[in-house]
PDB file of C-alpha atoms in Angstrom:
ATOM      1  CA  UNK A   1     262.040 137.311 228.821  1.00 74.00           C
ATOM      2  CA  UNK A   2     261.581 137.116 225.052  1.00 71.00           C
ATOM      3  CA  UNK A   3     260.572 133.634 225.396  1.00 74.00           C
ATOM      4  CA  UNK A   4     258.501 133.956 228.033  1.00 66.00           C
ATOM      5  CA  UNK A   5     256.094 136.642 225.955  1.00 59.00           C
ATOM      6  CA  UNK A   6     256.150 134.588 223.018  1.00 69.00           C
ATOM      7  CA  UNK A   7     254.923 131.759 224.927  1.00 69.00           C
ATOM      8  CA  UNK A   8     252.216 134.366 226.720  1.00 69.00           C
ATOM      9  CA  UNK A   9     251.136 135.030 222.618  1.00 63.00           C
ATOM     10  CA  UNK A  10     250.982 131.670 221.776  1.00 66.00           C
ATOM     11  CA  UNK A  11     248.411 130.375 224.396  1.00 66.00           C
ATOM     12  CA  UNK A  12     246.570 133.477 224.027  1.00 63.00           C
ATOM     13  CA  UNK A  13     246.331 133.130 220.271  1.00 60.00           C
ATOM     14  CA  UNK A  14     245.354 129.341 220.430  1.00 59.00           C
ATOM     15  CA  UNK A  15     242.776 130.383 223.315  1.00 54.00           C
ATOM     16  CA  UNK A  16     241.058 132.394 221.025  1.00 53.00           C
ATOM     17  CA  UNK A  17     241.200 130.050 218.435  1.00 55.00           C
ATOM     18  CA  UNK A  18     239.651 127.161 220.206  1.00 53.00           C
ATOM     19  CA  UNK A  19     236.151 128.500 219.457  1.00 55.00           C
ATOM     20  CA  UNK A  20     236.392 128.395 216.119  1.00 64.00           C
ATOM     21  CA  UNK A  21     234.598 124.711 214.881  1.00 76.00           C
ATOM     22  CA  UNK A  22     235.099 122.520 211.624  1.00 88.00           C
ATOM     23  CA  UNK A  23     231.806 121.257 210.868  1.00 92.00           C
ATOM     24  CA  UNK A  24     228.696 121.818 211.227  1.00 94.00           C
ATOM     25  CA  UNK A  25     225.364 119.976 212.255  1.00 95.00           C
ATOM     26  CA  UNK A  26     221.866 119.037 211.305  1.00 96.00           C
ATOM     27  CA  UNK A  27     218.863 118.287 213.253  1.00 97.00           C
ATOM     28  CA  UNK A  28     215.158 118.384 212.987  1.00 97.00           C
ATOM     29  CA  UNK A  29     212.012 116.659 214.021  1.00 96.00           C
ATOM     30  CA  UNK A  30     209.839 113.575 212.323  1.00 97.00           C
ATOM     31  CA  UNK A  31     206.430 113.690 212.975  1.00 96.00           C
ATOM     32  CA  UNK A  32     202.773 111.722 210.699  1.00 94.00           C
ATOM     33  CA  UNK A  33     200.495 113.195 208.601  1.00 91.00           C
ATOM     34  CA  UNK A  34     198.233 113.921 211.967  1.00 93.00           C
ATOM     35  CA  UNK A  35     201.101 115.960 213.586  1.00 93.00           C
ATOM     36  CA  UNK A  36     202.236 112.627 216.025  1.00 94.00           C
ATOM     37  CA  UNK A  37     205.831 112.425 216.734  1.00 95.00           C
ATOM     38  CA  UNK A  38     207.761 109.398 215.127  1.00 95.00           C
ATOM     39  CA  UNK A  39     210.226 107.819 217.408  1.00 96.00           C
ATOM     40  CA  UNK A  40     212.710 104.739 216.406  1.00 96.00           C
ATOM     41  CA  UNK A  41     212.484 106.513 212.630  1.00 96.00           C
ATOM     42  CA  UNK A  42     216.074 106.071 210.903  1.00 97.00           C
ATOM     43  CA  UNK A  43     218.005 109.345 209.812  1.00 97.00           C
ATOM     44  CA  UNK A  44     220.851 108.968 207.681  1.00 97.00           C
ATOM     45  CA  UNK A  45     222.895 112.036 206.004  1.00 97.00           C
ATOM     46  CA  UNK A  46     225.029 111.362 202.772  1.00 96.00           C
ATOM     47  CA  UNK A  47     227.629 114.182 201.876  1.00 96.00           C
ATOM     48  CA  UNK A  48     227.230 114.259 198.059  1.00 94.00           C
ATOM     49  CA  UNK A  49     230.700 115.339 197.587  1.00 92.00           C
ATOM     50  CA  UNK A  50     232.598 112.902 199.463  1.00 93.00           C
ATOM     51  CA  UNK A  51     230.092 109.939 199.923  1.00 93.00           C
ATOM     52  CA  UNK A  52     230.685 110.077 203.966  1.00 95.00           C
ATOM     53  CA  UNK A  53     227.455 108.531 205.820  1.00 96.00           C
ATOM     54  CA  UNK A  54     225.840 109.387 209.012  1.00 96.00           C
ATOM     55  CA  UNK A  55     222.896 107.825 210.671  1.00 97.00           C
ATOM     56  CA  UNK A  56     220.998 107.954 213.798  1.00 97.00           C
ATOM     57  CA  UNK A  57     217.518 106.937 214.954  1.00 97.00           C
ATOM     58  CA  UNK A  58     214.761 109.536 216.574  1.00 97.00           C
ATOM     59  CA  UNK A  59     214.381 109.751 219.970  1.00 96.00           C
ATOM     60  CA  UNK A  60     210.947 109.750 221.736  1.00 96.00           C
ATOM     61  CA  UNK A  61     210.348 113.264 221.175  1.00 96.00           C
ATOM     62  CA  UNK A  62     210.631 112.523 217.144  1.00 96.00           C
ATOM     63  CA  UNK A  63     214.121 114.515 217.300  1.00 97.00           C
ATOM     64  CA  UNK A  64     217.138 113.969 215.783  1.00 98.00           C
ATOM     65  CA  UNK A  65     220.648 115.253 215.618  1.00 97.00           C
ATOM     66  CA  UNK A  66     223.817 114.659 212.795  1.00 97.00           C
ATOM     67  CA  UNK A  67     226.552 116.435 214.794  1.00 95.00           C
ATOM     68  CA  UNK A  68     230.586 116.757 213.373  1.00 94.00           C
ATOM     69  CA  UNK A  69     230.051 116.766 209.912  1.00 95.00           C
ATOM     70  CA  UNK A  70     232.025 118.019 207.570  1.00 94.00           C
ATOM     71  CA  UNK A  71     231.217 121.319 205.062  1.00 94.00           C
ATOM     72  CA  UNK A  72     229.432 120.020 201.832  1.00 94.00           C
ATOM     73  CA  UNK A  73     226.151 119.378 200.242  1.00 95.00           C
ATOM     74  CA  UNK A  74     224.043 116.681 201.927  1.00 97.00           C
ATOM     75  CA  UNK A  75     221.433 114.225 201.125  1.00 96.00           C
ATOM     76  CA  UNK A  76     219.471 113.613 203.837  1.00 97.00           C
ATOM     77  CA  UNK A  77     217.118 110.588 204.093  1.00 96.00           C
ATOM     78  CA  UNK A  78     214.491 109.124 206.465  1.00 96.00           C
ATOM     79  CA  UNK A  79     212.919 105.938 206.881  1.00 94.00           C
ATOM     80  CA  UNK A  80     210.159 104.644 209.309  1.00 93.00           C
ATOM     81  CA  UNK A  81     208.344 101.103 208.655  1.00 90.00           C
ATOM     82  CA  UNK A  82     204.500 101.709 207.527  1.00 89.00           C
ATOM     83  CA  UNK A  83     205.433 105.133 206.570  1.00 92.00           C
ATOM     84  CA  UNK A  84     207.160 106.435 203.009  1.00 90.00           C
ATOM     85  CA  UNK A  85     210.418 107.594 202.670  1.00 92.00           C
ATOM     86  CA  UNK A  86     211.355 110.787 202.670  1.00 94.00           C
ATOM     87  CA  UNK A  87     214.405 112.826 201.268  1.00 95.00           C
ATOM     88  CA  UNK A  88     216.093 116.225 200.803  1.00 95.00           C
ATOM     89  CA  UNK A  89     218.912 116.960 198.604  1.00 93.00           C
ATOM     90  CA  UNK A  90     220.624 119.743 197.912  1.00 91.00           C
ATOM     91  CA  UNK A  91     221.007 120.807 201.643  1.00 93.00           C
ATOM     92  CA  UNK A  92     224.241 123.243 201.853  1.00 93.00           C
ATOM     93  CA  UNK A  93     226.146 122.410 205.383  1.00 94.00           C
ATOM     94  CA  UNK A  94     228.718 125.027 206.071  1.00 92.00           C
ATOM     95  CA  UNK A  95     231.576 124.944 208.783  1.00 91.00           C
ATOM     96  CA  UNK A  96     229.733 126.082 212.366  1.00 90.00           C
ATOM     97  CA  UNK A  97     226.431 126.036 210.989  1.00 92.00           C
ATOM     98  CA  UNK A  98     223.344 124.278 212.258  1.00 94.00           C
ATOM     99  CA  UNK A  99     220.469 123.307 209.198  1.00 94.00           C
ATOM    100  CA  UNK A 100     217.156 122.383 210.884  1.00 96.00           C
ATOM    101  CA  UNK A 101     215.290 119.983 208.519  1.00 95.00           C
ATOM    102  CA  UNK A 102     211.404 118.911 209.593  1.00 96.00           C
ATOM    103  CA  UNK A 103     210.138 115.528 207.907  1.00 96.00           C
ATOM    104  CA  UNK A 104     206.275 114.790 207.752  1.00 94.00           C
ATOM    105  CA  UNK A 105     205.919 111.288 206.590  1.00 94.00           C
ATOM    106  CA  UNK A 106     202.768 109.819 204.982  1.00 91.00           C
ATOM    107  CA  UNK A 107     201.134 106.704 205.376  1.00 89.00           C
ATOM    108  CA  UNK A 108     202.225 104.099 202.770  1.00 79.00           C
ATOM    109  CA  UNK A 109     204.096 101.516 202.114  1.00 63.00           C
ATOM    110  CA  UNK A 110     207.652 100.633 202.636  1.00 50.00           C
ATOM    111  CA  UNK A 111     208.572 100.793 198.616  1.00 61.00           C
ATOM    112  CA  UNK A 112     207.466 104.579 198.173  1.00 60.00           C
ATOM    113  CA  UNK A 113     209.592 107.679 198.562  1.00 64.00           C
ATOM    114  CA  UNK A 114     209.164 111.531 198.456  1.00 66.00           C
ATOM    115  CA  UNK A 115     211.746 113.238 197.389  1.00 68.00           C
ATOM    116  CA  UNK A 116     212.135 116.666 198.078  1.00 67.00           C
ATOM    117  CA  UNK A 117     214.963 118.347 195.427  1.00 64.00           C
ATOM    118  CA  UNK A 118     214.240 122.533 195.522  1.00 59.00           C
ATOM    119  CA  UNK A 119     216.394 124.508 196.618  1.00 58.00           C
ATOM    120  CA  UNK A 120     215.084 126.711 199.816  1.00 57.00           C
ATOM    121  CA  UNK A 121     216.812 129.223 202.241  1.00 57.00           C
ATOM    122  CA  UNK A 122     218.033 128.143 205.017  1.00 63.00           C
ATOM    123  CA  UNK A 123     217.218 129.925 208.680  1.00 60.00           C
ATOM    124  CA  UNK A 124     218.775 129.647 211.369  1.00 63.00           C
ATOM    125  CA  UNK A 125     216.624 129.872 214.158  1.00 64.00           C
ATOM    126  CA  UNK A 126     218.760 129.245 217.323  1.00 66.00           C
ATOM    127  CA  UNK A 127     220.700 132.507 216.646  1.00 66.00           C
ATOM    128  CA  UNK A 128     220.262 136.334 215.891  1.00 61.00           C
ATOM    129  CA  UNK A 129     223.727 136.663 215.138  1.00 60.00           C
ATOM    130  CA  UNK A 130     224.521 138.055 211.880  1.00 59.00           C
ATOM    131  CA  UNK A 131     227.312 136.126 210.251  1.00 62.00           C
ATOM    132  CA  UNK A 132     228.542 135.572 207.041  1.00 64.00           C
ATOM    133  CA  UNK A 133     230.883 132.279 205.592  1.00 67.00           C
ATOM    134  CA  UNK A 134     233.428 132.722 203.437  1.00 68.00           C
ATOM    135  CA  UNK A 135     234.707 130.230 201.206  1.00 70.00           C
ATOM    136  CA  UNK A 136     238.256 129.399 200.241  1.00 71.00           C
ATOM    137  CA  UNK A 137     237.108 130.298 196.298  1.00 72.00           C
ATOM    138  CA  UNK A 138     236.465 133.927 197.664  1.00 71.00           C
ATOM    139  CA  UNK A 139     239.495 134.245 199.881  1.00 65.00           C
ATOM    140  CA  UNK A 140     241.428 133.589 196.096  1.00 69.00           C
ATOM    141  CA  UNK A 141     239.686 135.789 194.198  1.00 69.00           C
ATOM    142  CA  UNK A 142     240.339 138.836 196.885  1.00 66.00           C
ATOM    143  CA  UNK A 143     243.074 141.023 195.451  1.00 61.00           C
ATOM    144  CA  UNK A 144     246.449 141.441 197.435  1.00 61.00           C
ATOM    145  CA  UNK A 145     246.955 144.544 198.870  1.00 58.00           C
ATOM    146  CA  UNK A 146     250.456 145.306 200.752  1.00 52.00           C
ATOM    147  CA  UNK A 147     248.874 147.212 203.163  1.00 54.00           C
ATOM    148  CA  UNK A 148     246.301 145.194 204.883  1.00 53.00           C
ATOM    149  CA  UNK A 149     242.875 145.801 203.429  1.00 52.00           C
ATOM    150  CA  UNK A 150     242.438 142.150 202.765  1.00 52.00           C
ATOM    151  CA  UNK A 151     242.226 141.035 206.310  1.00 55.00           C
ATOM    152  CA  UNK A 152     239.221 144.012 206.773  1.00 54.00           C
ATOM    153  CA  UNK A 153     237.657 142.785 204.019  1.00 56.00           C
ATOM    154  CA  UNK A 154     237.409 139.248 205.401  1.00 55.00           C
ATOM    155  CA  UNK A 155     236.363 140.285 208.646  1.00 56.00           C
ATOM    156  CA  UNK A 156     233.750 142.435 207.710  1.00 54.00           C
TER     157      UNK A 156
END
């Protein structure tokens, strides 16, 4: 019987932890100067901490999507023959997050790029869920208390 309600706990604990993701995404949309969408435009991601690369290519609608990437700081990149480059850097990518990142290109030729380096806030506008992420640095610096107040302080 013992067994048997351990083994209950243990796929009810993993059930619950299923949800819980490891990266995070980015997406966005590429559109001209005029407003046009850009299909066939190249995307690639770099993670500045780790040097991992992602690309992909717009669709028709001038969309494009980075899925399962790992937490860090990316430099983002896009590229579309006849047009100038374009890049953002600095962009924070936390675990379970989604960054939405618009390009408008310019006209120009294939040897100039725009480089975008401030720092803005990031809004998620999928969600109205309030949510905070806490990193491993703040987990550390959260005193130990025998009684439990650590794990309420996390969760709230």
């Amino acid at each position: 019987m013992r067994r048997f309600v351990i083994t209950i706990l243990l796929v009810a604990a993993s059930a619950a932890m299923y949800g819980q993701g490891t990266t995070g995404q980015i997406t966005g949309s590429v559109t001209d100067a005029s407003g046009a969408v850009l299909p066939g435009a190249n995307v690639a991601a770099v993670n500045e901490g780790t040097g991992l690369r992602r690309e992909t290519v717009t669709n028709d609608e001038g969309n494009y999507l980075l899925s399962l990437l790992p937490p860090g700081v990316y430099r983002l990149s896009i590229v579309k023959t006849g047009f100038r480059q374009a890049a953002r850097t600095e962009l924070a990518l936390a675990v379970d997050q989604t960054v939405r990142v618009d390009f408008t290109l310019e006209l120009g030729t294939v040897n100039e790029t725009v480089e975008v380096s401030a720092i803005a806030v990031q809004v998620d506008q999928d969600t109205s869920a309030l949510g905070q992420v806490i990193d491993g640095s703040k987990v550390l610096k959260m005193p130990l208390n025998v009684f439990g107040r650590v794990v309420n302080e996390i969760l709230l």
